[in-house]
PDB file of C-alpha atoms in Angstrom:
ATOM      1  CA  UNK N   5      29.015  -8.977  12.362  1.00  0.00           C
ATOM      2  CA  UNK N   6      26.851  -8.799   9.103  1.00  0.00           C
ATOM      3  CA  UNK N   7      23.648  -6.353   9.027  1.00  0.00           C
ATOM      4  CA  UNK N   8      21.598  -8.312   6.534  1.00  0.00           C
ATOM      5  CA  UNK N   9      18.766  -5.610   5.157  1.00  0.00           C
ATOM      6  CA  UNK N  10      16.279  -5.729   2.311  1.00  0.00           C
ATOM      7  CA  UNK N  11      13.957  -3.191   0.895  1.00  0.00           C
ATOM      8  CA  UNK N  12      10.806  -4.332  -0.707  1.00  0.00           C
ATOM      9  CA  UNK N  13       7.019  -3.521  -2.138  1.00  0.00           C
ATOM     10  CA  UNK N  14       4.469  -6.154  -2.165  1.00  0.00           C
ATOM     11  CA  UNK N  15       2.025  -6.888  -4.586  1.00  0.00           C
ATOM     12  CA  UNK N  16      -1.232  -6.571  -2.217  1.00  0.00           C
ATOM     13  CA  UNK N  17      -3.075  -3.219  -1.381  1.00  0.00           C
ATOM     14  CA  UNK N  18      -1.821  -1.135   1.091  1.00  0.00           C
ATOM     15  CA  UNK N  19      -3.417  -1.953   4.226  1.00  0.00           C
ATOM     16  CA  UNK N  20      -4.646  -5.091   2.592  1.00  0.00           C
ATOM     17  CA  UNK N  21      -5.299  -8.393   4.691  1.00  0.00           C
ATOM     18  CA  UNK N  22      -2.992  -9.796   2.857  1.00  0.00           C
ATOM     19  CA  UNK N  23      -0.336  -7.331   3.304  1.00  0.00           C
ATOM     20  CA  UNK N  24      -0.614  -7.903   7.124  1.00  0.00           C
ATOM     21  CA  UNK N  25      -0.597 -11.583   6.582  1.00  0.00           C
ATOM     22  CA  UNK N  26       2.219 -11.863   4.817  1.00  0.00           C
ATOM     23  CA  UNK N  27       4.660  -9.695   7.528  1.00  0.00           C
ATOM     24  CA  UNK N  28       3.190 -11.640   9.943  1.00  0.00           C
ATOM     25  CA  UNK N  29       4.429 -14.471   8.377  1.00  0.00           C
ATOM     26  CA  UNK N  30       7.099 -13.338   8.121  1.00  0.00           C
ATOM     27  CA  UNK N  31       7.921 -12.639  11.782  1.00  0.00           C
ATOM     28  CA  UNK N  32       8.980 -16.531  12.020  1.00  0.00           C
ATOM     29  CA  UNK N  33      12.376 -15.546  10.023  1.00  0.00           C
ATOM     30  CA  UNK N  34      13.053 -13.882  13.583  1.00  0.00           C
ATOM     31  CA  UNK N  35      13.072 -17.302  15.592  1.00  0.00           C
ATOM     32  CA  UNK N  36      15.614 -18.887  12.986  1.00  0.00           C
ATOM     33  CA  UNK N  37      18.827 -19.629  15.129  1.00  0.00           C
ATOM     34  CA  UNK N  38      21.412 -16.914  14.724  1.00  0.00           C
ATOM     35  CA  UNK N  39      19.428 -14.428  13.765  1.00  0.00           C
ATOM     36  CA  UNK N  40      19.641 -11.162  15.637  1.00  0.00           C
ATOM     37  CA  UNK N  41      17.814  -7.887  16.220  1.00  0.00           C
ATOM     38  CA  UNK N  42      14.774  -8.676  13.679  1.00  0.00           C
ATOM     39  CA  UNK N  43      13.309  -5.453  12.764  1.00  0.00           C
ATOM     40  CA  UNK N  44      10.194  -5.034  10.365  1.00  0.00           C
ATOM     41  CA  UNK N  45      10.154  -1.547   9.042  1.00  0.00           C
ATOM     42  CA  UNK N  46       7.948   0.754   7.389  1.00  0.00           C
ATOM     43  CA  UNK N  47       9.485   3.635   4.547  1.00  0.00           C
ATOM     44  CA  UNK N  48       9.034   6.746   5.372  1.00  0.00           C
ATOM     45  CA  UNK N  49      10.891   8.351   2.696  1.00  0.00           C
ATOM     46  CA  UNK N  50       9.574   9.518  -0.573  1.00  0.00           C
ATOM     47  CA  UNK N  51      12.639   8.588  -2.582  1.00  0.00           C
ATOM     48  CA  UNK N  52      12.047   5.432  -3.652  1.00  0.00           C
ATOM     49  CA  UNK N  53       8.631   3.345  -4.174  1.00  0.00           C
ATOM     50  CA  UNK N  54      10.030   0.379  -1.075  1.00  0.00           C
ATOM     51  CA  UNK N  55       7.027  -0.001   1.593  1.00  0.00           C
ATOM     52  CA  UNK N  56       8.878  -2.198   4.179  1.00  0.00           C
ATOM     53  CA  UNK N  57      12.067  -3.303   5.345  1.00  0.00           C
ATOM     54  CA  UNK N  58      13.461  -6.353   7.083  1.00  0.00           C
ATOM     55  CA  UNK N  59      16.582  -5.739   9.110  1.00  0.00           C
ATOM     56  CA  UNK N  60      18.728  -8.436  11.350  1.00  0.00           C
ATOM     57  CA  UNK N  61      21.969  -9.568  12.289  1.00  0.00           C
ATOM     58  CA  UNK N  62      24.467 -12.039  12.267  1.00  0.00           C
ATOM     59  CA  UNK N  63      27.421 -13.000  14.158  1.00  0.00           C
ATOM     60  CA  UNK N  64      29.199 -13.927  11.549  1.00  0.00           C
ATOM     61  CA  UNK N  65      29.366 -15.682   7.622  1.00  0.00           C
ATOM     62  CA  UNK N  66      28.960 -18.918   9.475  1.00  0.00           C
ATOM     63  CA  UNK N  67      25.284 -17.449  10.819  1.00  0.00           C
ATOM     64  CA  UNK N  68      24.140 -16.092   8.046  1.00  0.00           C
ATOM     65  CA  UNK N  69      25.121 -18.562   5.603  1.00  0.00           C
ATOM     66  CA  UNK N  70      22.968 -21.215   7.990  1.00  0.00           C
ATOM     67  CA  UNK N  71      19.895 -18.776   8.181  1.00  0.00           C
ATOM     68  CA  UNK N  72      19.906 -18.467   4.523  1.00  0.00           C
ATOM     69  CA  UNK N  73      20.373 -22.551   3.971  1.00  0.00           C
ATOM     70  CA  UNK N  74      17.286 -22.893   7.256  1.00  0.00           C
ATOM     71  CA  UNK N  75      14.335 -24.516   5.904  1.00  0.00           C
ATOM     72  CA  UNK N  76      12.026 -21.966   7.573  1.00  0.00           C
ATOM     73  CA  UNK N  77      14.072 -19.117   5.384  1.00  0.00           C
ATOM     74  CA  UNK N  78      13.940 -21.501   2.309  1.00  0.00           C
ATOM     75  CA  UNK N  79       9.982 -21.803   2.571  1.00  0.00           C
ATOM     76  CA  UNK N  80       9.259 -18.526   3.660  1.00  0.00           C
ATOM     77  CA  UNK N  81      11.436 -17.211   0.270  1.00  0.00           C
ATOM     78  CA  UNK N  82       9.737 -19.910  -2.137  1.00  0.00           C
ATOM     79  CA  UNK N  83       6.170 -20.217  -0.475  1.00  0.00           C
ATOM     80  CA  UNK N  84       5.990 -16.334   0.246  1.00  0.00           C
ATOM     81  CA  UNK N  85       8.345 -13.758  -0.807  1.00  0.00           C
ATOM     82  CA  UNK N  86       8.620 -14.998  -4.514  1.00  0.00           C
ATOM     83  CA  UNK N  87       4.805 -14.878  -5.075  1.00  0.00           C
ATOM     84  CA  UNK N  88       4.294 -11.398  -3.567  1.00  0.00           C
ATOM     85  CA  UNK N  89       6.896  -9.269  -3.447  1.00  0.00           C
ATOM     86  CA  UNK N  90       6.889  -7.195  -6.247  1.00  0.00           C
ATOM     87  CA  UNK N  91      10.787  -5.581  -6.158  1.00  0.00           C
ATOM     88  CA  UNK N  92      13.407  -5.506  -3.696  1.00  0.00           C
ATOM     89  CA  UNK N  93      16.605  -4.393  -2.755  1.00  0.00           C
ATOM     90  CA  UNK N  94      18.559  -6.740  -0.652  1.00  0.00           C
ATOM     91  CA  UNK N  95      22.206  -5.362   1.240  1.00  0.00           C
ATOM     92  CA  UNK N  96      24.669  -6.788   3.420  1.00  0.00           C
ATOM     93  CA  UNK N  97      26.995  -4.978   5.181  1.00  0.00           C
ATOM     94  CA  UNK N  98      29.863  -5.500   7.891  1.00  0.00           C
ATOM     95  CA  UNK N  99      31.248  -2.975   9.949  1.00  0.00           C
ATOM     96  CA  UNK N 100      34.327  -0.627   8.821  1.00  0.00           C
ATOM     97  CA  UNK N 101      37.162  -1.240  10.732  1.00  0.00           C
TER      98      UNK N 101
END
C-alpha cells in the first residue's frame, strides 16, 4: 500500500470563490481508478503556513504510477494545481513492516 499525501497553500484568499472552486475541482482526482480513501483536509496546526491537504491510497506502485500517468491527474496538475498553488509538500509513504 502507498499513502500518497501533499501539503499545500493556494494563491486565492482564504475563503475566496476561487479557493472553493479549485478543491472542488479537485474532488474529480477521487474518481480516478485506483485511487483510495480521498481525503481533502484542512491544517489545523500553526507550524507551518500549509492550508489544505490531499490524502489517498494506493494498492500498490502499479496504482499509483497509473493515477499519476491518468489524464484527469495530468490536467488537473497542468490546468489547476500549477497556476494556483503557491507551495507544497508532497510525501509518499508505505507501511513499516
Amino acid at each position: 500500500m502507498i499513502r500518497h499525501t501533499v501539503a499545500f497553500r493556494l494563491r486565492h484568499a482564504p475563503g475566496s470563490a476561487e479557493e472553493r472552486e479549485f478543491l472542488t475541482a479537485a474532488l474529480a482526482l477521487a474518481d480516478i481508478p485506483g485511487v483510495r480513501r480521498f481525503e481533502q483536509l484542512r491544517q489545523t496546526s500553526a507550524k507551518n503556513d500549509f492550508r489544505f491537504g490531499f490524502s489517498m491510497e494506493f494498492a500498490d506502485q502499479a496504482a499509483y504510477t497509473a493515477y499519476n500517468e491518468h489524464p484527469v491527474h495530468t490536467a488537473f496538475v497542468a490546468e489547476r494545481w500549477v497556476a494556483e498553488v503557491e507551495d507544497f509538500l508532497e510525501i509518499d509513504y508505505e507501511p513499516l513492516g
